[in-house]
Structure formats: C-alpha cells, structure tokens
mmCIF file of C-alpha atoms in Angstrom:
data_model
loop_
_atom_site.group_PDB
_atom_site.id
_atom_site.type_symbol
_atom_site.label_atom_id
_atom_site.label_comp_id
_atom_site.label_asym_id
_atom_site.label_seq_id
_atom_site.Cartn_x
_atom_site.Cartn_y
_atom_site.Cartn_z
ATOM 1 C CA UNK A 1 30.260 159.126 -49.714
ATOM 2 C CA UNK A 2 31.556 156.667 -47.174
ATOM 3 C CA UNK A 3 35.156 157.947 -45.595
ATOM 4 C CA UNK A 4 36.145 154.539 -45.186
ATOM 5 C CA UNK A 5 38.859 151.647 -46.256
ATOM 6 C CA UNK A 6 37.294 149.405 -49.005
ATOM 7 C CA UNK A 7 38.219 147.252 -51.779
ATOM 8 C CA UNK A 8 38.106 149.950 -54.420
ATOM 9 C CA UNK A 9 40.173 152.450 -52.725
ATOM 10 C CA UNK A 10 43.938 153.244 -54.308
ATOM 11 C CA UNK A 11 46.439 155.126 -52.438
ATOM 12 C CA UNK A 12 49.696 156.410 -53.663
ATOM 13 C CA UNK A 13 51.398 158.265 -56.493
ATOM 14 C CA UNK A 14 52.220 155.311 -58.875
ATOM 15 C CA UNK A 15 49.930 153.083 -58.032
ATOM 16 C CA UNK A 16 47.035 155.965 -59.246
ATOM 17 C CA UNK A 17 49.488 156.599 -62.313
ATOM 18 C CA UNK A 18 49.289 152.955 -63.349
ATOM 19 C CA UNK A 19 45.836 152.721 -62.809
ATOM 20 C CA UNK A 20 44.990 156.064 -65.095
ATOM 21 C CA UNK A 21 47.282 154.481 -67.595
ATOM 22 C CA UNK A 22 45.338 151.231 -67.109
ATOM 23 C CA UNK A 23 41.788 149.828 -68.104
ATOM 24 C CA UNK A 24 40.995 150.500 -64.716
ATOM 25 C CA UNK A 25 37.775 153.106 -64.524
ATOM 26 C CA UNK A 26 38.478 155.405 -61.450
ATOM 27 C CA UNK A 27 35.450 156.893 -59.945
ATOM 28 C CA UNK A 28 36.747 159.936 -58.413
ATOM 29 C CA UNK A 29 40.188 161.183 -57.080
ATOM 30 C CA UNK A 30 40.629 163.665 -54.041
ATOM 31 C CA UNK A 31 44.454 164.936 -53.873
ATOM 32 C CA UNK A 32 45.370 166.928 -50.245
ATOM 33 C CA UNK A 33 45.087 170.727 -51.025
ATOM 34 C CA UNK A 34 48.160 171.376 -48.723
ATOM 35 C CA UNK A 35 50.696 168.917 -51.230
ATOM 36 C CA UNK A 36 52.930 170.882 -54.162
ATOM 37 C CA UNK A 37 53.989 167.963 -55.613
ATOM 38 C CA UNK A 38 54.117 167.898 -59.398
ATOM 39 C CA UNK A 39 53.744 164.303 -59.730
ATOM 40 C CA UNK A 40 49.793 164.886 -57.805
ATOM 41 C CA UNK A 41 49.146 167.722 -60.291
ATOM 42 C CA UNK A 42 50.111 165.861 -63.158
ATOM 43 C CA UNK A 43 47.567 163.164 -62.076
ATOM 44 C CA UNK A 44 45.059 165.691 -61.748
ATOM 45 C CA UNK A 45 45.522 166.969 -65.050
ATOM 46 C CA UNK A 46 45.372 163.765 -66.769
ATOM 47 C CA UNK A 47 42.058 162.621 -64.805
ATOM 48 C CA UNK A 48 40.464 165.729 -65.615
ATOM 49 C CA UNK A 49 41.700 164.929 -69.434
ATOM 50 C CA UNK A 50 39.763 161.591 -68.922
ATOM 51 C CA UNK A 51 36.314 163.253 -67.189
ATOM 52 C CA UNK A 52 37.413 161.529 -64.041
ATOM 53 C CA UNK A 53 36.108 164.071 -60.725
ATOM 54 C CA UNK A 54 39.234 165.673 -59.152
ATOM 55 C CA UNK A 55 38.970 166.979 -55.502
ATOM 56 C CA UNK A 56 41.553 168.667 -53.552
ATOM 57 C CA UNK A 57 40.506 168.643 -49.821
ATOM 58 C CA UNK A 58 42.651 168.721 -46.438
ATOM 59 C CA UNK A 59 44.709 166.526 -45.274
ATOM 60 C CA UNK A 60 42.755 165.835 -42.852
ATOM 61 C CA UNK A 61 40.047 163.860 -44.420
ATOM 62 C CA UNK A 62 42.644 162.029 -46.258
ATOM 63 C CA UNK A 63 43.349 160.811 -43.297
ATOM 64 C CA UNK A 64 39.796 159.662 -43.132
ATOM 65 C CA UNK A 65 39.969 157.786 -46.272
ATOM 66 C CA UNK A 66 43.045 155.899 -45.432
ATOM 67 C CA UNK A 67 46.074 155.834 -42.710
ATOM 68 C CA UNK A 68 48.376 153.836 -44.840
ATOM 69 C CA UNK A 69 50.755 155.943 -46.654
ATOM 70 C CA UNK A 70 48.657 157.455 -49.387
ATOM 71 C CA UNK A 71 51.300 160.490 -50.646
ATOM 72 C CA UNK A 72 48.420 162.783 -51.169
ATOM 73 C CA UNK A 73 46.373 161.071 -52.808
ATOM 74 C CA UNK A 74 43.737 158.521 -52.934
ATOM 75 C CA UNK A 75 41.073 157.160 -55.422
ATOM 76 C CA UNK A 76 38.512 154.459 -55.537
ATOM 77 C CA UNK A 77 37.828 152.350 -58.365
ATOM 78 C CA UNK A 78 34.143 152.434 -60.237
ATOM 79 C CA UNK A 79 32.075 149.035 -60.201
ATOM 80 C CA UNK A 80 30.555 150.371 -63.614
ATOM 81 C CA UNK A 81 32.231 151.302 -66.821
ATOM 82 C CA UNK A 82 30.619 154.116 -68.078
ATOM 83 C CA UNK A 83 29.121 154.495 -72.033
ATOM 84 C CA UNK A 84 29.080 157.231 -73.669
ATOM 85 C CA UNK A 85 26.141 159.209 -73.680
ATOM 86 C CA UNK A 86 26.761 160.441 -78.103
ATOM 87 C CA UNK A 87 26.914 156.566 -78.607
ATOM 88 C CA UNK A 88 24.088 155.397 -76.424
ATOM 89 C CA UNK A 89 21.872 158.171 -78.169
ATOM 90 C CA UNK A 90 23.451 157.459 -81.833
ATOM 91 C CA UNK A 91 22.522 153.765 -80.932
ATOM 92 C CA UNK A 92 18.677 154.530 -79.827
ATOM 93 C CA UNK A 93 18.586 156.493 -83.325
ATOM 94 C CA UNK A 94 19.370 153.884 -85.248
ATOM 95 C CA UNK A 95 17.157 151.434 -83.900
ATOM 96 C CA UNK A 96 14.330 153.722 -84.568
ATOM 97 C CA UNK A 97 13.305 154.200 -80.211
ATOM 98 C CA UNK A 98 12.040 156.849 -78.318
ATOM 99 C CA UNK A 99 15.287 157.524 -76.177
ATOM 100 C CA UNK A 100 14.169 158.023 -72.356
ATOM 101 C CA UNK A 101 17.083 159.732 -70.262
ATOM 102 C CA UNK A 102 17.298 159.833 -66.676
ATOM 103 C CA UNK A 103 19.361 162.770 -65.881
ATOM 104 C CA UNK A 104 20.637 163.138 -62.115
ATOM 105 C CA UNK A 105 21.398 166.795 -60.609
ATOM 106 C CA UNK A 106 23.775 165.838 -57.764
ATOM 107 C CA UNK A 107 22.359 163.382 -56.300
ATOM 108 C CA UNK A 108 25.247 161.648 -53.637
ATOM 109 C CA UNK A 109 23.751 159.217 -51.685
ATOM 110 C CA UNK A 110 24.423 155.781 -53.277
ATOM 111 C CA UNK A 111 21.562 154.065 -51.989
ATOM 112 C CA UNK A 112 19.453 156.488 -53.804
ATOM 113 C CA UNK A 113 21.414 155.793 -57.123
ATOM 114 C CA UNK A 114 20.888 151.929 -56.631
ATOM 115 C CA UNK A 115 17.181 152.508 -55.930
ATOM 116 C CA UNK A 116 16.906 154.755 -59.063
ATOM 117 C CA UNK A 117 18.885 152.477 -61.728
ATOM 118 C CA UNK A 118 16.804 149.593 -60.562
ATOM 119 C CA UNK A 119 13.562 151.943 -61.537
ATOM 120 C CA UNK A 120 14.653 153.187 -64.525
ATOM 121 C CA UNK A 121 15.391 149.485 -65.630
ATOM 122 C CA UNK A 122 11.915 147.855 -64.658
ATOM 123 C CA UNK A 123 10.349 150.750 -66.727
ATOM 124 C CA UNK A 124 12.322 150.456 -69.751
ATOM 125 C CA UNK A 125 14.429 153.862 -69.425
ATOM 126 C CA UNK A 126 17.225 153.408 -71.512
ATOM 127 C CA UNK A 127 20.335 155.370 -69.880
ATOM 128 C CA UNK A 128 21.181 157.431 -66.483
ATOM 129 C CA UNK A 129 23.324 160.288 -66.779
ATOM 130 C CA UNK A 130 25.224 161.530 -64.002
ATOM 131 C CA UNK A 131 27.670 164.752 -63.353
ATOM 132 C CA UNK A 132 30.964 164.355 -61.855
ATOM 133 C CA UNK A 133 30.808 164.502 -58.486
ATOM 134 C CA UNK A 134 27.673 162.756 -58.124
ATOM 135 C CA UNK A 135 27.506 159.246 -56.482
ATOM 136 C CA UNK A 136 30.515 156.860 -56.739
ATOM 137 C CA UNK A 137 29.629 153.759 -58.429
ATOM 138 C CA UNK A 138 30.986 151.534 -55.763
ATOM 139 C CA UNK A 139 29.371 148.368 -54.785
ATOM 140 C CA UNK A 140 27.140 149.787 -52.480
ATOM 141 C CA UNK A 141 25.515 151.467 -55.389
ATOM 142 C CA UNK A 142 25.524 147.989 -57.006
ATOM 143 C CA UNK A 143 23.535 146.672 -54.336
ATOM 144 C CA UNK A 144 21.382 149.178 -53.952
ATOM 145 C CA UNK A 145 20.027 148.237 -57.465
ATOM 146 C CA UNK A 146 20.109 144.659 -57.293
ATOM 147 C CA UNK A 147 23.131 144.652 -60.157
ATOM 148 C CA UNK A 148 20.415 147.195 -62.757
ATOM 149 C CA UNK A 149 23.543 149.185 -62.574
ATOM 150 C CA UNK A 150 25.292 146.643 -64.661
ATOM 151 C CA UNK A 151 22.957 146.043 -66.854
ATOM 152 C CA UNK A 152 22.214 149.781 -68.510
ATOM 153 C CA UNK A 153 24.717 152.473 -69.507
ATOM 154 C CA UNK A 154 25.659 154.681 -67.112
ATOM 155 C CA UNK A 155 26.928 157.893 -68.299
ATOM 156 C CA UNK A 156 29.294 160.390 -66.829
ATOM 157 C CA UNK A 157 29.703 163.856 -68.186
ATOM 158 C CA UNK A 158 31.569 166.917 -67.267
ATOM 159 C CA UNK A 159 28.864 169.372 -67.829
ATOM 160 C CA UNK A 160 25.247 168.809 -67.400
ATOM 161 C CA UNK A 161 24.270 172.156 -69.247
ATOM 162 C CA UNK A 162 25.739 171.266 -71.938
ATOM 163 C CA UNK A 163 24.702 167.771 -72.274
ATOM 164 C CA UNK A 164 20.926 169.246 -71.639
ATOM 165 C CA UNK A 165 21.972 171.150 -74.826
ATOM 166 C CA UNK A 166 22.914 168.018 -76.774
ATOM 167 C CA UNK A 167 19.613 166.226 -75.798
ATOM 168 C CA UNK A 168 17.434 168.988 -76.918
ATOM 169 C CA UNK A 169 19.271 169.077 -80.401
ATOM 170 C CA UNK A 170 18.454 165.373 -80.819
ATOM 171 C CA UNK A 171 14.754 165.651 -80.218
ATOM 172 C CA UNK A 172 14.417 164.825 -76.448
ATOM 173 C CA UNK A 173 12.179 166.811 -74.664
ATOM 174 C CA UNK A 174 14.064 168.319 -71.226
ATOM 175 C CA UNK A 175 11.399 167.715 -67.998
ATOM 176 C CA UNK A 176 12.313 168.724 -64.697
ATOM 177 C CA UNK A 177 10.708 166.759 -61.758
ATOM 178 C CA UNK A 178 10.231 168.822 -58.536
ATOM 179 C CA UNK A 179 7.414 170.076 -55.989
ATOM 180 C CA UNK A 180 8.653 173.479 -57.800
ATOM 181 C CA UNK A 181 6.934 172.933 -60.326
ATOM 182 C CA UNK A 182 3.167 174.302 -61.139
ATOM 183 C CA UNK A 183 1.734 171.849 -63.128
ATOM 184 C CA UNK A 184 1.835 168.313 -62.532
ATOM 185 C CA UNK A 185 2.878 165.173 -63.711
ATOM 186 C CA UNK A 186 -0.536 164.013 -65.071
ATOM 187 C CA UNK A 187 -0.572 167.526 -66.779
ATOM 188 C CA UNK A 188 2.610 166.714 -68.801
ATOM 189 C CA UNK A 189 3.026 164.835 -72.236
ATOM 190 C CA UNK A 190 5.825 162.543 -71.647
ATOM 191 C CA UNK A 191 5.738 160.308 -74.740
ATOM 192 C CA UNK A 192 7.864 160.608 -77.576
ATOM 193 C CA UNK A 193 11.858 161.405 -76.866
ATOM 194 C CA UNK A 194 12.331 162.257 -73.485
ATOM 195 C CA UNK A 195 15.099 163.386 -70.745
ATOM 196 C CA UNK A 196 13.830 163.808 -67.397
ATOM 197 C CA UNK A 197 15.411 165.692 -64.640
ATOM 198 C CA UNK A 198 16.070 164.775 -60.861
ATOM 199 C CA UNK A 199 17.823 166.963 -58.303
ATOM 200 C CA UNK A 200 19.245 166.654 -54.946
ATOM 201 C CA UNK A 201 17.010 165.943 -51.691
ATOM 202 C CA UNK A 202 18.490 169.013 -50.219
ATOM 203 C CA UNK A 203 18.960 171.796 -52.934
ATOM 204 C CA UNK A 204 16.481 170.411 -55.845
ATOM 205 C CA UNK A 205 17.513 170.818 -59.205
ATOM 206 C CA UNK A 206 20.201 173.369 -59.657
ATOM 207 C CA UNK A 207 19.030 176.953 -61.168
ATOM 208 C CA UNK A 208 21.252 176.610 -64.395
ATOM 209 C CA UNK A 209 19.319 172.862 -65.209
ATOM 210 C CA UNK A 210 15.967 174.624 -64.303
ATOM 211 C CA UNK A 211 16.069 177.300 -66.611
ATOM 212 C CA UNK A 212 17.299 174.755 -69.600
ATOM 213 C CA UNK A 213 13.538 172.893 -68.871
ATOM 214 C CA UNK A 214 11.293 172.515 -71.855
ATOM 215 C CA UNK A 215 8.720 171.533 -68.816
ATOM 216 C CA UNK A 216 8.653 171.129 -65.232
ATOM 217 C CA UNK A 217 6.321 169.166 -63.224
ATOM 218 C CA UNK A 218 5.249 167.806 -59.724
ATOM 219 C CA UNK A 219 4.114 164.846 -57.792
ATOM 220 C CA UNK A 220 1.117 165.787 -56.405
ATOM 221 C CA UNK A 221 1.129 164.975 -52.479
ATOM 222 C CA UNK A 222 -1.452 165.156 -49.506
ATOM 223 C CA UNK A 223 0.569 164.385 -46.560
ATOM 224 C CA UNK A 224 2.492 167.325 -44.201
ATOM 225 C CA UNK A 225 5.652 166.170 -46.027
ATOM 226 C CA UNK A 226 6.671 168.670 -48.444
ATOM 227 C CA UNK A 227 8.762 166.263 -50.677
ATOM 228 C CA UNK A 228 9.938 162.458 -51.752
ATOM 229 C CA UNK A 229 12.911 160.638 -51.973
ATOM 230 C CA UNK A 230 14.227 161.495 -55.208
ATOM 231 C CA UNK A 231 14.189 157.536 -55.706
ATOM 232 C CA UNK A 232 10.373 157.302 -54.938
ATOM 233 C CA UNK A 233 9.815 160.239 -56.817
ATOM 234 C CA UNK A 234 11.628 159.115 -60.090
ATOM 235 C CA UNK A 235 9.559 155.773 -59.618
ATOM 236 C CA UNK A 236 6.357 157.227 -59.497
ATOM 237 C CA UNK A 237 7.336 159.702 -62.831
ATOM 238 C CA UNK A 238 8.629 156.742 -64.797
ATOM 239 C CA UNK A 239 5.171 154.843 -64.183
ATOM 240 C CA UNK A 240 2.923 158.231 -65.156
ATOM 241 C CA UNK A 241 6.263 157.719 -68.584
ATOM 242 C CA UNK A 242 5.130 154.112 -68.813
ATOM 243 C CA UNK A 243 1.065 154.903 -68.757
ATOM 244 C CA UNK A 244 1.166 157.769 -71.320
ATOM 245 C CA UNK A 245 3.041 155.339 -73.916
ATOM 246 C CA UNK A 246 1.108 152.900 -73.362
ATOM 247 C CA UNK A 247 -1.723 155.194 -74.311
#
C-alpha cells in the first residue's frame, strides 16, 4: 500500500469515531503500537467488531501516512462497499446459477486487484473475496479495473479458512491455482459451482488454504520464468472456466 496523503485518508480520534459510527466503509485502520490511549483501543475493538483490518505499527510509519496531527491513528476510506459473501451466495441459489468465486490469498498490490476484478467481470465470475489485510480498495484499485470493481460484489471476510469451509458446504468446488500444482489446468473440471484460489506473487497460496483444496492446478509455461502475475494467471484460468462451460 501507498504511504502517502490522499483523499481517503482520516486522521484523528473523533474524526475515525464518527466515521465507524457513520455509513462511511473504512478500508483498514493502523493505530501506533507505542499509544495507551483507551479512546485508540476502543476504536480498535469496535473495527474489529465490524471486520474492518486493525494494524498497530510504529510511530514511525504513521508518520509516513500523514504529518498532520493524527493522535495515533489513521484510516483510509474504501471506494467499494463490500456485500456479503452468505447473501451473494443465497442470491446465486435462488436464481438457479453456477456460483463462480474468485478467492484472493493476500494479494496487496492494488494494481493487481484492478487487473483481476476487471477479469473476473469480462468472464462472468460472479464475486471476489478478499481477507483483511489484502489490498485497500482505494481508487487506484478502481482504476486499475476500469470501475469492474463497482460493478460486482466485493467481499471481505475475517477468515479465509473458514469461508473455504462455507463454500464447500454449499456445493462449490475449492481449486487452487499455482505452478505447485501437478496437474494442470486443462486436466481440471471446472464447470458446475466453483471457488477458485489465487495467492500472493511472493509466498503463493498460504499452507492452511492449500490443504482445504478439493483440486489444485497449474498454468502450463515454456519460458525460463517460473511464474505469472497472479492477474495474468487468473485471466488465463477464467478463460480455460469459460471454455469448459461452454462445452
């Protein structure tokens, strides 16, 4: 994330109070570690109570965030209002579709978020669900995906092992995408209900998601570079969705 002034960003102890009492949807909040102030951990308690991603970090990079006078604490304001994932699914139910879920494993760079939501919406994938932590859903992001971001729910969850769970209970199959994997993509039945997996560019997808896989496969590549961009990479796994169903 960009350690910078912008728009979004909220500074201060009541003016983060009024906003978590608001309609305002924060994206994140990070609170300096070194503050006992009751007033920050009663913030942080009632973010948390609202799946909003809490940080406590130095007060040193909150002075990268902002110079103003930010009491220990500063938060930045999402460009997306996030659905939730029980509804979106309930909804796909009752109109009788095949849900495809695009599940992201900490996956931070913005850019890469943009790139992916405007993917999943030119092949018809019907939700992206992200951990806290991941991305902030700033404008950058927004950009990135030439505004797809607005138009599909975006969901934020507190756990993604547990949501993986929830999937699985309502029929979707769990497929993790990674050059981990033995078999490939072509290899893999992707139609009916479907949730597919994408980790980080530096650490994959995390052991705990892994092991929750109904099926894992690759992208098979030729070049000397071991991997893709996770956005290229979802791309090329949501055309090989798109071909089987059409099938």
């Amino acid at each position: 994330m960009s350690e910078q002034l912008d728009d979004q960003l909220i500074y201060g102890i009541r003016p983060i109070e009024e906003a978590l009492e608001s309609e305002v949807v924060l994206d994140r909040i990070f609170i300096s570690q070194e503050s006992r102030n009751p007033a920050l951990m009663a913030i942080a308690a009632k973010a948390r109570k609202k799946g909003i991603f809490v940080k406590f970090v130095p007060m040193e990079r909150m002075q990268r965030f902002t110079r103003a006078n930010h009491q220990g604490v500063v938060s930045w304001a999402s460009s997306v209002d996030y659905a939730d994932l029980s509804e979106v699914m309930a909804g796909l139910a009752e109109s009788g579709v095949d849900p495809l879920v695009i599940v992201l494993d900490r996956v931070t760079d913005v850019r890469n978020v943009g790139a992916i939501a405007r993917s999943c919406e030119s092949f018809g994938a019907h939700t992206i669900v992200l951990s806290e932590g991941s991305a902030p859903m700033n404008a950058d992001a927004v950009k990135s995906s030439a505004g797809a971001l607005l138009n599909m729910p975006i969901c934020r969850v507190r756990s993604l092992p547990i949501t993986l769970t929830s999937l699985e209970m309502s029929g979707c199959k769990i497929v993790g995408i990674s050059e981990k994997a033995t078999g490939t993509l072509a290899d893999c039945d992707l139609r009916g209900p479907l949730a597919l997996i994408m980790g980080s560019e530096e650490n994959g997808i995390s052991p705990a998601l892994w092991k929750a896989c109904n099926a894992t496969a690759k992208i098979p590549t030729s070049g000397e570079t071991a991997s893709l961009n996770v956005s290229v990479a979802l791309g090329i796994a949501l055309y090989e969705v798109s071909m089987q169903r059409r099938a």
